[in-house]
XYZ file of C-alpha atoms in Angstrom:
681
model
C -0.127 -0.082 -0.039
C 1.224 3.342 -1.015
C 2.399 6.055 1.765
C 0.862 8.708 -0.315
C -2.260 9.941 0.969
C -5.436 10.619 -0.745
C -5.959 14.406 -1.420
C -8.644 16.027 0.910
C -9.987 18.004 -1.901
C -10.114 15.255 -4.144
C -12.797 13.818 -2.332
C -16.272 14.059 -3.910
C -19.160 15.663 -1.842
C -19.213 15.436 1.851
C -19.350 19.204 2.230
C -20.882 19.096 5.802
C -17.845 16.792 6.992
C -15.321 18.722 4.876
C -16.571 21.752 6.955
C -16.643 19.950 10.012
C -12.841 19.109 10.373
C -11.716 22.490 8.965
C -13.389 24.089 11.304
C -11.676 22.317 13.818
C -8.231 22.644 11.968
C -9.067 26.203 12.260
C -10.012 26.127 16.232
C -9.053 23.318 17.751
C -11.331 24.510 20.819
C -14.181 23.834 18.973
C -13.751 20.614 20.469
C -13.647 17.828 17.573
C -15.911 16.391 15.446
C -17.926 12.843 15.301
C -18.570 11.651 11.705
C -21.564 9.305 11.790
C -22.290 6.901 8.883
C -22.891 4.097 6.864
C -19.805 1.824 6.004
C -18.078 2.883 2.885
C -18.233 6.349 2.966
C -15.042 7.676 3.053
C -14.878 8.979 6.724
C -11.535 7.651 7.613
C -10.186 8.462 4.170
C -11.002 12.439 4.559
C -9.928 12.049 8.302
C -6.385 10.855 7.122
C -6.182 13.489 4.585
C -6.968 16.280 7.062
C -3.470 15.707 8.281
C -1.757 16.808 5.470
C -3.218 20.173 5.212
C -1.947 21.216 8.697
C 0.856 23.718 9.550
C 4.296 21.989 10.270
C 5.383 22.647 13.969
C 8.548 23.744 15.808
C 9.486 21.381 18.205
C 12.153 21.073 21.178
C 14.636 18.614 19.525
C 14.545 15.621 21.010
C 11.410 16.477 23.305
C 9.364 13.279 23.396
C 6.285 15.672 23.921
C 6.579 17.956 21.221
C 7.125 20.931 23.392
C 7.075 24.531 21.398
C 10.134 25.957 21.653
C 8.700 29.175 22.457
C 6.532 28.127 25.186
C 7.536 24.895 26.505
C 5.459 23.013 29.066
C 7.038 23.641 32.447
C 5.589 19.985 33.511
C 7.073 18.303 30.471
C 8.725 14.928 31.878
C 11.730 15.761 29.653
C 12.165 19.324 30.441
C 13.030 21.655 31.973
C 13.752 23.063 28.296
C 16.354 25.821 28.747
C 18.767 26.554 25.148
C 16.899 24.202 23.050
C 17.587 23.253 19.492
C 14.897 23.404 17.181
C 13.278 21.029 14.870
C 10.356 21.153 12.461
C 7.985 18.669 11.605
C 4.591 17.597 10.203
C 1.681 17.950 12.803
C 1.202 13.707 13.538
C -1.624 11.995 12.981
C -2.471 9.391 15.453
C -4.425 6.471 15.250
C -6.017 4.746 17.957
C -6.869 1.145 17.835
C -10.171 -0.446 18.763
C -8.510 -2.795 21.355
C -5.760 -0.460 23.088
C -5.063 -0.319 26.870
C -5.385 2.500 29.147
C -1.602 2.179 29.397
C -0.873 2.720 25.594
C -3.324 5.706 25.559
C -1.801 7.722 28.690
C 1.980 5.927 28.977
C 2.967 3.360 30.988
C 4.871 4.012 34.429
C 7.294 1.711 35.654
C 6.258 1.353 39.313
C 8.777 -1.348 40.259
C 11.421 0.956 39.438
C 9.729 4.308 40.546
C 9.290 2.511 44.295
C 12.438 0.091 44.355
C 15.241 2.615 42.627
C 13.347 5.982 42.812
C 13.537 6.437 39.379
C 10.685 8.088 37.424
C 10.814 5.876 34.390
C 7.767 6.909 31.826
C 7.413 6.022 28.608
C 4.879 8.022 26.509
C 1.754 6.948 25.231
C -0.538 8.107 22.124
C -1.564 11.243 23.925
C 1.986 12.383 23.900
C 2.604 11.389 20.320
C -0.950 13.024 19.312
C 0.081 16.691 21.105
C -0.220 19.660 18.623
C -1.519 17.145 15.650
C -4.688 15.121 15.375
C -5.879 12.081 17.337
C -8.085 9.750 15.242
C -10.476 7.571 16.766
C -11.661 5.112 14.531
C -15.130 3.195 15.575
C -15.026 5.170 18.892
C -18.137 3.867 19.839
C -16.645 0.151 20.159
C -13.977 1.495 22.606
C -14.810 0.927 26.339
C -16.481 3.918 28.220
C -13.840 4.392 30.409
C -11.134 4.804 27.780
C -13.409 7.447 25.587
C -14.033 9.230 29.143
C -10.177 9.481 29.460
C -9.809 10.750 25.693
C -12.377 13.390 26.209
C -10.980 14.792 29.771
C -7.825 14.789 27.897
C -9.132 16.683 25.087
C -10.891 19.194 27.097
C -8.424 20.095 29.346
C -5.500 19.958 27.155
C -3.334 17.874 29.592
C -2.616 13.996 30.450
C -2.428 12.706 33.594
C -0.863 9.473 34.671
C -1.227 8.623 38.514
C 0.088 5.322 40.079
C 0.142 4.999 43.733
C 1.212 8.246 44.671
C 3.729 8.635 41.425
C 2.393 11.005 38.931
C 3.202 12.432 35.406
C 1.510 15.186 33.664
C 2.276 16.551 30.418
C 0.512 18.884 27.732
C -1.952 17.255 25.220
C -3.633 19.438 22.623
C -4.844 17.600 19.767
C -7.606 18.078 17.068
C -10.136 15.319 18.274
C -12.122 13.113 15.187
C -14.223 10.159 15.771
C -15.828 8.164 13.427
C -18.584 5.266 13.643
C -21.438 3.463 12.109
C -24.403 3.865 14.181
C -25.400 0.657 13.320
C -22.647 -1.109 15.561
C -24.112 1.063 18.477
C -23.989 4.249 19.743
C -21.963 6.147 22.335
C -23.985 7.017 25.651
C -25.249 10.586 25.480
C -22.859 12.097 28.192
C -20.052 10.891 25.869
C -21.852 12.337 22.781
C -21.858 15.638 23.957
C -18.317 15.701 24.408
C -17.822 16.307 20.968
C -18.031 19.543 19.836
C -19.415 18.684 16.493
C -21.132 15.939 14.839
C -21.651 15.310 11.033
C -23.922 12.536 9.558
C -23.024 11.449 6.374
C -24.377 8.852 3.535
C -23.326 7.851 0.404
C -24.919 9.885 -2.319
C -27.631 8.196 -4.460
C -26.562 10.338 -7.782
C -25.337 8.106 -10.141
C -22.855 10.237 -11.689
C -21.539 11.355 -8.491
C -21.032 7.382 -7.396
C -19.217 7.290 -10.807
C -17.023 10.027 -10.433
C -16.013 8.671 -6.867
C -15.048 5.421 -8.580
C -13.424 7.010 -11.091
C -11.084 8.977 -8.591
C -10.686 6.123 -6.423
C -9.190 3.650 -8.942
C -7.021 6.648 -10.486
C -5.941 6.966 -7.057
C -5.059 2.869 -6.691
C -3.050 2.959 -10.179
C -0.907 6.130 -9.802
C -0.964 7.217 -5.869
C 1.788 9.664 -6.686
C 0.444 10.859 -10.018
C -3.113 11.341 -9.043
C -1.754 13.139 -5.501
C 0.162 15.791 -7.925
C -3.041 16.636 -9.695
C -4.659 17.918 -6.544
C -1.226 19.336 -5.052
C -2.347 22.893 -6.113
C -5.497 22.737 -4.759
C -4.194 21.155 -1.146
C -1.303 24.022 -1.099
C -4.291 26.734 -1.188
C -6.466 25.138 1.027
C -3.433 24.503 3.539
C -3.071 28.404 3.145
C -6.579 29.128 3.824
C -6.469 27.235 7.010
C -3.233 29.103 8.248
C -5.162 32.606 7.239
C -8.144 31.606 9.348
C -6.194 30.484 12.358
C -4.180 33.748 11.911
C -7.606 35.826 11.553
C -9.362 33.902 14.536
C -8.397 36.391 17.611
C -9.804 38.954 15.521
C -13.074 37.929 15.041
C -15.936 39.663 17.183
C -18.650 37.830 18.713
C -21.562 40.339 19.185
C -24.162 40.444 21.898
C -26.752 40.356 19.189
C -25.099 36.967 17.784
C -24.196 35.749 21.191
C -28.028 36.131 22.276
C -29.010 34.098 19.245
C -26.769 30.979 20.129
C -28.366 31.148 23.585
C -32.009 31.157 22.534
C -31.248 28.485 20.149
C -29.825 26.367 22.867
C -32.749 27.034 25.059
C -35.384 26.658 22.464
C -34.093 23.233 21.605
C -33.944 22.098 25.465
C -30.443 20.893 25.175
C -28.806 19.718 28.726
C -26.040 22.102 30.293
C -24.139 25.051 28.962
C -21.337 23.253 26.653
C -23.950 23.580 23.393
C -23.779 27.280 23.736
C -20.185 27.443 24.153
C -19.604 24.838 21.437
C -22.027 27.238 19.347
C -20.059 30.189 20.177
C -16.619 28.742 19.270
C -18.037 27.116 15.856
C -19.647 30.074 14.896
C -16.498 32.524 15.343
C -14.516 29.924 13.928
C -17.113 30.169 10.766
C -16.417 33.876 10.511
C -12.477 33.224 10.316
C -13.018 30.688 7.635
C -14.966 32.882 5.632
C -12.533 35.824 5.673
C -14.905 37.969 8.183
C -13.909 39.806 11.543
C -17.716 39.640 12.469
C -20.194 36.676 12.875
C -23.203 36.828 11.431
C -26.639 35.094 11.572
C -25.476 32.343 8.916
C -22.766 31.305 11.046
C -24.797 30.768 14.096
C -27.579 28.946 11.681
C -24.698 26.111 10.342
C -22.797 26.419 14.063
C -26.535 25.089 15.307
C -26.940 22.006 12.626
C -23.441 21.129 13.397
C -23.212 21.613 17.293
C -26.684 20.603 18.204
C -28.223 17.370 16.642
C -26.380 14.531 18.489
C -27.560 16.617 22.193
C -31.085 16.304 21.320
C -31.274 12.643 22.302
C -33.712 11.903 24.909
C -33.401 8.183 24.883
C -31.318 5.633 22.765
C -34.148 5.100 20.218
C -33.781 8.777 19.307
C -32.127 9.491 15.971
C -30.159 12.922 16.300
C -31.523 15.227 14.111
C -32.972 19.039 14.358
C -35.842 20.860 13.302
C -34.874 23.382 10.780
C -37.949 25.365 10.859
C -37.701 25.649 14.560
C -34.268 26.892 14.265
C -35.394 29.541 11.628
C -38.114 30.619 14.105
C -35.788 31.250 16.925
C -33.127 32.564 14.787
C -35.811 35.153 13.576
C -37.222 36.092 16.985
C -33.948 36.807 18.354
C -32.438 38.591 15.418
C -30.986 42.196 15.607
C -34.365 44.498 14.900
C -33.413 47.010 12.601
C -33.992 50.699 13.651
C -37.107 51.332 11.252
C -38.784 49.663 8.390
C -41.183 47.002 7.926
C -40.434 43.412 8.825
C -38.344 41.239 6.588
C -40.101 38.045 6.275
C -37.479 36.704 3.281
C -35.069 33.723 3.983
C -32.548 35.995 5.657
C -28.863 36.628 4.560
C -28.462 33.272 3.000
C -31.050 32.134 0.769
C -31.726 28.209 0.030
C -29.266 28.157 -3.037
C -26.390 30.152 -1.419
C -22.836 29.625 -0.819
C -22.116 27.880 2.398
C -19.085 29.562 4.404
C -16.930 27.144 3.108
C -17.109 28.466 -0.485
C -19.022 25.302 -1.556
C -23.232 24.579 -1.906
C -24.020 24.976 1.682
C -27.252 23.193 0.808
C -29.228 25.764 2.877
C -31.093 23.958 5.734
C -30.529 20.668 3.677
C -27.115 20.487 5.904
C -28.977 18.214 7.876
C -29.073 14.476 7.700
C -31.610 12.343 5.601
C -34.411 11.428 7.215
C -34.272 9.075 9.996
C -36.620 6.382 11.373
C -37.375 3.644 8.989
C -34.211 2.294 6.647
C -34.481 2.905 3.025
C -36.014 -0.045 1.244
C -38.095 -0.851 4.682
C -41.925 -0.950 4.573
C -42.791 -0.641 7.947
C -45.989 1.083 7.195
C -47.072 -1.286 4.534
C -49.805 -3.628 5.085
C -49.418 -7.728 4.986
C -45.626 -8.274 5.151
C -43.959 -5.861 3.121
C -42.055 -4.959 5.767
C -38.129 -5.797 5.547
C -35.951 -7.890 6.567
C -38.122 -10.632 4.622
C -40.191 -12.992 7.000
C -37.977 -16.170 5.497
C -41.072 -18.686 5.731
C -40.627 -21.630 3.765
C -43.400 -23.795 2.074
C -47.044 -21.977 1.695
C -46.830 -18.365 2.295
C -48.275 -17.936 6.023
C -50.755 -15.580 6.874
C -49.234 -12.380 8.268
C -50.841 -9.433 9.842
C -49.227 -6.028 9.572
C -46.745 -5.240 12.180
C -47.884 -3.954 15.346
C -46.619 -1.001 17.270
C -44.660 -1.539 20.610
C -45.932 -0.806 23.863
C -44.331 2.241 25.936
C -40.971 0.701 27.582
C -40.482 0.829 31.084
C -37.878 -0.164 33.692
C -37.249 -4.066 34.134
C -35.742 -6.086 36.534
C -31.955 -7.220 36.553
C -30.996 -10.283 34.725
C -27.523 -11.174 35.029
C -25.127 -14.276 34.445
C -24.136 -15.865 37.812
C -20.290 -16.679 38.259
C -17.213 -14.565 37.736
C -16.783 -13.453 34.388
C -13.677 -11.522 32.480
C -15.615 -9.845 29.662
C -15.365 -6.114 28.296
C -16.529 -3.835 31.218
C -20.049 -3.058 31.462
C -23.079 -2.798 33.905
C -24.670 -6.280 34.383
C -23.090 -9.468 35.696
C -19.841 -9.754 38.344
C -16.547 -9.827 36.486
C -13.038 -9.122 36.959
C -12.296 -5.932 35.639
C -10.114 -2.639 35.516
C -12.283 -1.155 37.304
C -14.420 -1.825 40.279
C -13.484 -2.659 43.899
C -10.272 -4.772 45.053
C -10.963 -8.391 46.124
C -7.704 -9.514 46.643
C -3.772 -9.712 45.579
C -1.943 -11.650 43.181
C 1.907 -12.050 41.607
C 1.883 -9.700 38.674
C 1.366 -11.904 35.299
C 3.352 -9.440 33.331
C 3.846 -5.545 33.736
C 2.899 -4.470 36.812
C -0.016 -1.984 36.313
C -2.423 -1.592 39.639
C -0.092 -2.286 42.850
C -1.839 -3.822 45.567
C 0.736 -1.633 48.288
C -0.168 -3.472 51.793
C 0.220 -6.914 49.816
C 3.734 -5.835 48.521
C 4.782 -4.659 51.958
C 3.718 -8.333 53.442
C 5.314 -10.076 51.029
C 8.689 -8.073 51.439
C 8.812 -7.769 55.220
C 10.029 -11.009 56.113
C 12.969 -10.685 54.094
C 14.511 -7.209 55.438
C 16.804 -8.550 57.895
C 18.322 -10.792 55.502
C 18.652 -7.844 52.531
C 20.615 -5.653 55.149
C 17.897 -3.046 55.841
C 18.609 0.094 57.563
C 16.539 2.067 59.489
C 15.175 4.241 56.880
C 14.463 2.401 53.680
C 12.757 -0.622 52.667
C 14.559 -2.824 50.094
C 12.019 -4.391 47.601
C 12.521 -7.176 45.111
C 10.543 -7.844 41.933
C 9.475 -11.237 43.628
C 7.545 -8.834 46.656
C 5.179 -7.099 44.017
C 1.578 -7.590 44.207
C -0.990 -6.098 41.996
C -5.002 -5.817 42.779
C -7.533 -8.303 41.395
C -10.595 -5.617 41.225
C -14.477 -7.166 40.813
C -16.585 -4.955 38.636
C -19.225 -5.617 36.052
C -18.832 -6.693 32.666
C -21.218 -6.480 29.633
C -23.097 -9.373 28.160
C -24.180 -10.507 24.757
C -28.398 -10.596 25.575
C -29.936 -12.893 22.567
C -33.244 -12.686 21.914
C -35.555 -15.427 20.746
C -38.909 -13.975 19.646
C -41.927 -15.866 19.014
C -43.457 -14.359 15.732
C -45.916 -16.889 14.791
C -49.874 -16.759 14.799
C -50.375 -17.998 18.431
C -48.639 -14.446 19.107
C -50.675 -12.441 16.616
C -53.583 -10.964 18.663
C -52.924 -6.991 18.242
C -53.111 -5.958 22.109
C -50.720 -8.667 23.366
C -48.388 -8.505 20.524
C -47.997 -4.689 21.507
C -47.458 -5.853 25.010
C -44.728 -8.098 24.154
C -43.065 -5.920 21.820
C -42.922 -3.179 24.779
C -41.663 -5.562 26.837
C -38.678 -6.519 24.527
C -37.970 -2.563 23.810
C -37.850 -2.494 27.598
C -35.272 -4.937 27.822
C -33.267 -3.507 24.682
C -33.530 -0.460 26.552
C -31.969 -2.110 29.876
C -29.202 -4.019 27.723
C -28.417 -0.358 26.295
C -27.874 1.038 29.711
C -25.682 -2.119 30.869
C -23.424 -1.690 27.835
C -24.525 -5.081 26.267
C -24.529 -6.581 22.883
C -27.771 -7.651 21.634
C -28.897 -10.205 19.034
C -32.345 -11.009 17.806
C -33.906 -14.319 16.156
C -37.335 -14.444 15.615
C -39.306 -17.868 14.740
C -42.668 -18.025 12.333
C -43.816 -19.820 9.784
C -41.383 -22.663 8.890
C -38.018 -22.104 10.021
C -36.348 -18.902 12.357
C -34.173 -15.893 11.051
C -31.677 -13.649 12.466
C -33.128 -10.634 12.071
C -30.226 -9.123 13.759
C -26.838 -10.521 14.064
C -25.219 -9.877 17.528
C -24.535 -5.829 17.571
C -23.988 -2.921 20.082
C -26.883 -0.961 18.151
C -29.855 -1.025 20.376
C -31.455 1.167 17.616
C -31.403 -1.430 14.928
C -32.916 -3.804 17.674
C -35.713 -1.501 18.260
C -36.123 -0.731 14.107
C -36.041 -4.515 13.477
C -38.783 -5.130 16.332
C -40.901 -2.359 15.163
C -40.776 -3.804 11.722
C -41.510 -7.772 12.959
C -44.651 -9.042 11.178
C -46.345 -11.859 12.903
C -48.172 -15.079 11.500
C -47.901 -18.415 10.051
C -46.999 -21.767 12.334
C -44.488 -21.756 15.205
C -41.319 -23.193 14.966
C -40.084 -23.400 18.589
C -37.350 -25.816 18.013
C -35.740 -24.017 14.934
C -35.499 -20.701 16.947
C -33.980 -22.692 19.514
C -30.997 -24.376 17.341
C -30.671 -21.232 15.717
C -29.813 -19.759 18.972
C -27.460 -22.439 19.690
C -25.602 -21.829 16.483
C -25.054 -18.065 17.071
C -23.969 -18.738 20.334
C -21.590 -21.097 19.535
C -20.022 -18.635 16.574
C -20.088 -15.816 19.164
C -17.953 -17.855 22.022
C -15.337 -18.427 18.977
C -15.359 -14.512 18.078
C -15.569 -13.075 21.772
C -15.180 -16.210 23.980
C -14.940 -13.794 27.138
C -18.122 -12.155 26.465
C -20.842 -14.281 28.574
C -24.145 -14.609 26.806
C -27.887 -14.426 28.540
C -30.483 -15.807 26.100
C -34.187 -14.216 26.378
C -36.875 -16.373 25.143
C -40.050 -14.660 24.768
C -42.932 -17.131 23.732
C -45.791 -18.562 24.933
C -44.516 -21.840 24.832
C -46.431 -23.535 22.119
C -44.746 -25.344 18.961
C -46.503 -26.521 15.825
C -45.430 -28.266 12.962
C -45.634 -31.613 13.657
C -46.714 -34.388 15.843
C -43.219 -34.216 17.477
C -42.980 -30.178 17.200
C -43.201 -30.100 21.148
C -40.809 -33.072 21.496
C -38.016 -31.514 19.296
C -38.386 -27.951 21.155
C -37.828 -29.575 24.669
C -34.796 -31.572 22.990
C -33.314 -28.231 21.732
C -33.512 -26.858 25.154
C -31.946 -29.290 26.876
C -29.005 -28.523 24.080
C -28.717 -25.188 25.342
C -28.893 -26.298 29.341
C -25.973 -28.614 28.657
C -24.158 -25.844 27.775
C -24.269 -24.202 31.189
C -26.191 -21.459 29.437
C -28.070 -18.421 31.753
C -31.245 -17.580 30.256
C -34.952 -16.294 31.105
C -38.288 -17.298 29.361
C -40.566 -14.473 29.286
C -43.960 -16.015 29.295
C -46.568 -14.469 26.841
C -49.243 -16.907 27.403
C -52.456 -15.248 28.386
C -56.150 -15.959 28.449
C -58.527 -17.959 30.957
C -56.809 -21.494 30.280
C -53.374 -21.539 30.304
C -51.352 -24.830 29.644
C -47.873 -23.811 31.361
C -46.299 -24.184 28.210
C -43.808 -21.344 28.854
C -43.051 -22.727 32.261
C -42.117 -25.978 31.287
C -39.922 -24.854 28.588
C -38.455 -22.798 31.158
C -37.541 -25.848 33.242
C -35.982 -27.485 30.224
C -33.612 -24.448 29.847
C -32.843 -24.452 33.712
C -34.233 -20.685 33.671
C -36.912 -18.701 35.424
C -40.066 -17.974 33.533
C -41.040 -14.712 34.187
C -44.425 -13.229 32.831
C -44.887 -9.646 31.201
C -46.367 -8.289 34.753
C -43.426 -9.804 36.795
C -40.905 -8.085 33.936
C -41.622 -4.941 35.664
C -39.174 -3.482 38.238
C -41.579 -3.252 40.805
C -42.820 -6.485 40.448
C -41.746 -9.761 42.176
C -37.682 -10.279 42.854
C -36.372 -12.200 39.355
C -32.537 -12.219 39.050
C -31.586 -14.879 36.264
C -28.943 -16.997 38.270
C -27.189 -20.056 36.516
C -25.805 -22.259 39.280
C -23.436 -25.203 37.225
C -22.676 -27.036 41.094
C -26.337 -27.181 41.988
C -29.325 -28.981 39.811
C -29.178 -27.315 36.449
C -32.927 -27.394 36.481
C -33.341 -25.191 39.350
C -34.271 -21.251 38.805
C -32.496 -18.793 41.660
């Protein structure tokens, strides 16, 4: 692969993404940009190309922390810097891998040398390398929450801290923060979304000619990267010069009281939490003015700043898609615009019409800078009758009778279901596990590099040997074999796999509304506990993997809303499909423990042996020691208790819809392998 980056100016379309990145290049105080979009939309290409446009930086020669020779960091671990040699180099683009550890991000401190030798041996991390450059986090939504918190704290404070048992190191860490994510793979928490200054929604163009130009340019780049880059070299230089000029102009831009009133009025009208949105909008509007070569902020700057800074701050629950009501925005701006001294009111579109040029010199799209309409994915027919919705029902044989998808009931807080035992999966909020966070439960010898010192256990291990080691009265003699590290217990996230009966026996409208509301509530609970989710539905003649395991509860909720019902009840097929999905996921992520949630009334149709086959499938799952719960959906005056029989075969509790609510009877999913596997705690 060539080392020549794809030119920033060669990317076709993506005006809002281009503008968001350039505004952060002009003013990193804006707070970074989060790029949300489907796979294959040039998110990573544009971010990597941006680094080539940034001005080179002067650094203290030999400083691992890129200190500025004019204003060196007084706390730099490589300092103090007195008479220094100066070196010029390009701004670094630092990419953060998904599986990165905390030590790799902030750097590692050798505690053994610090305590035994009194030497502060510090190895810089990725934040030190990103100082005065770009920190790029691809798939930021897949990072563990505490790592995202750490990165955003460093970006906000401009400084990184490493604290280990009273030994601390700190250094400057100011960088342009860019995160990209595919919403189908899971969302960030609202608290973390709020920490990104701007957000941009992107999608592949549906225009055939524009798509053809994208492909044409990509093929030309792959065939001759150097020649392709040379074609855009002049445009790249011009853009880099414009960034430098806007940075120079930035301190001269005036944010008038009238513009500030519009900013705060917009934030209040959209009921965003806190005041970070107001500050980000103000900084963005100033950066927009500087980018346009002006020293004053106009209403068009405030409007565009709102379109970039507010959509991701409007989410109230995980099923809400980010967005902004453009009509409400225009009304609020008009109501708080600076009034002319005389003359009639102007009901026109304002200084920037729908076909005007945006602040980046290209088409702004007017209010059309907002993303495509959210909700039902393109090509689906959730609102169409008789099974027209996507995904296809997947029933074989004669076409089953179907009913149109039924809306879900309102979600509610559910009881906690968890997996017994102690796991070691990704940090979350569901089941007990050994994690990097949590309370200390014991000490052990380090298996590798010492990270979390257990001080009292270390002293206890060293104490019996002090006389033999010739200890004097003032110092403690420590050897490597004395060190002990903490073992902490916290909570992990799990894979919650839903197996949902969508057959005719569940098709009563009122009943299915309640069932969907229950599953939606469990999806909400999975989101809050940082779980991955998957969904299998069974109806007709077979089971279908409606949602492969993912972190996106939004997609799960959308698939649930589109779910049609009708046909036979192939319960055995649903359970066997669950067995196969869990087998594959166990190979992909062996540390993530599963929790199976079967939503059914327990009926099985499709032949004389249908119920027997379903029970055998349940026995197969139970033999794996699987934690499960059965959501008993049976209703009516006469109840056969089939769901409870199925639960007994799985070794799981059966919970009715009423008992699912948090205020219902106590229900924790526990699975004890040492006792009766059929017993539900």
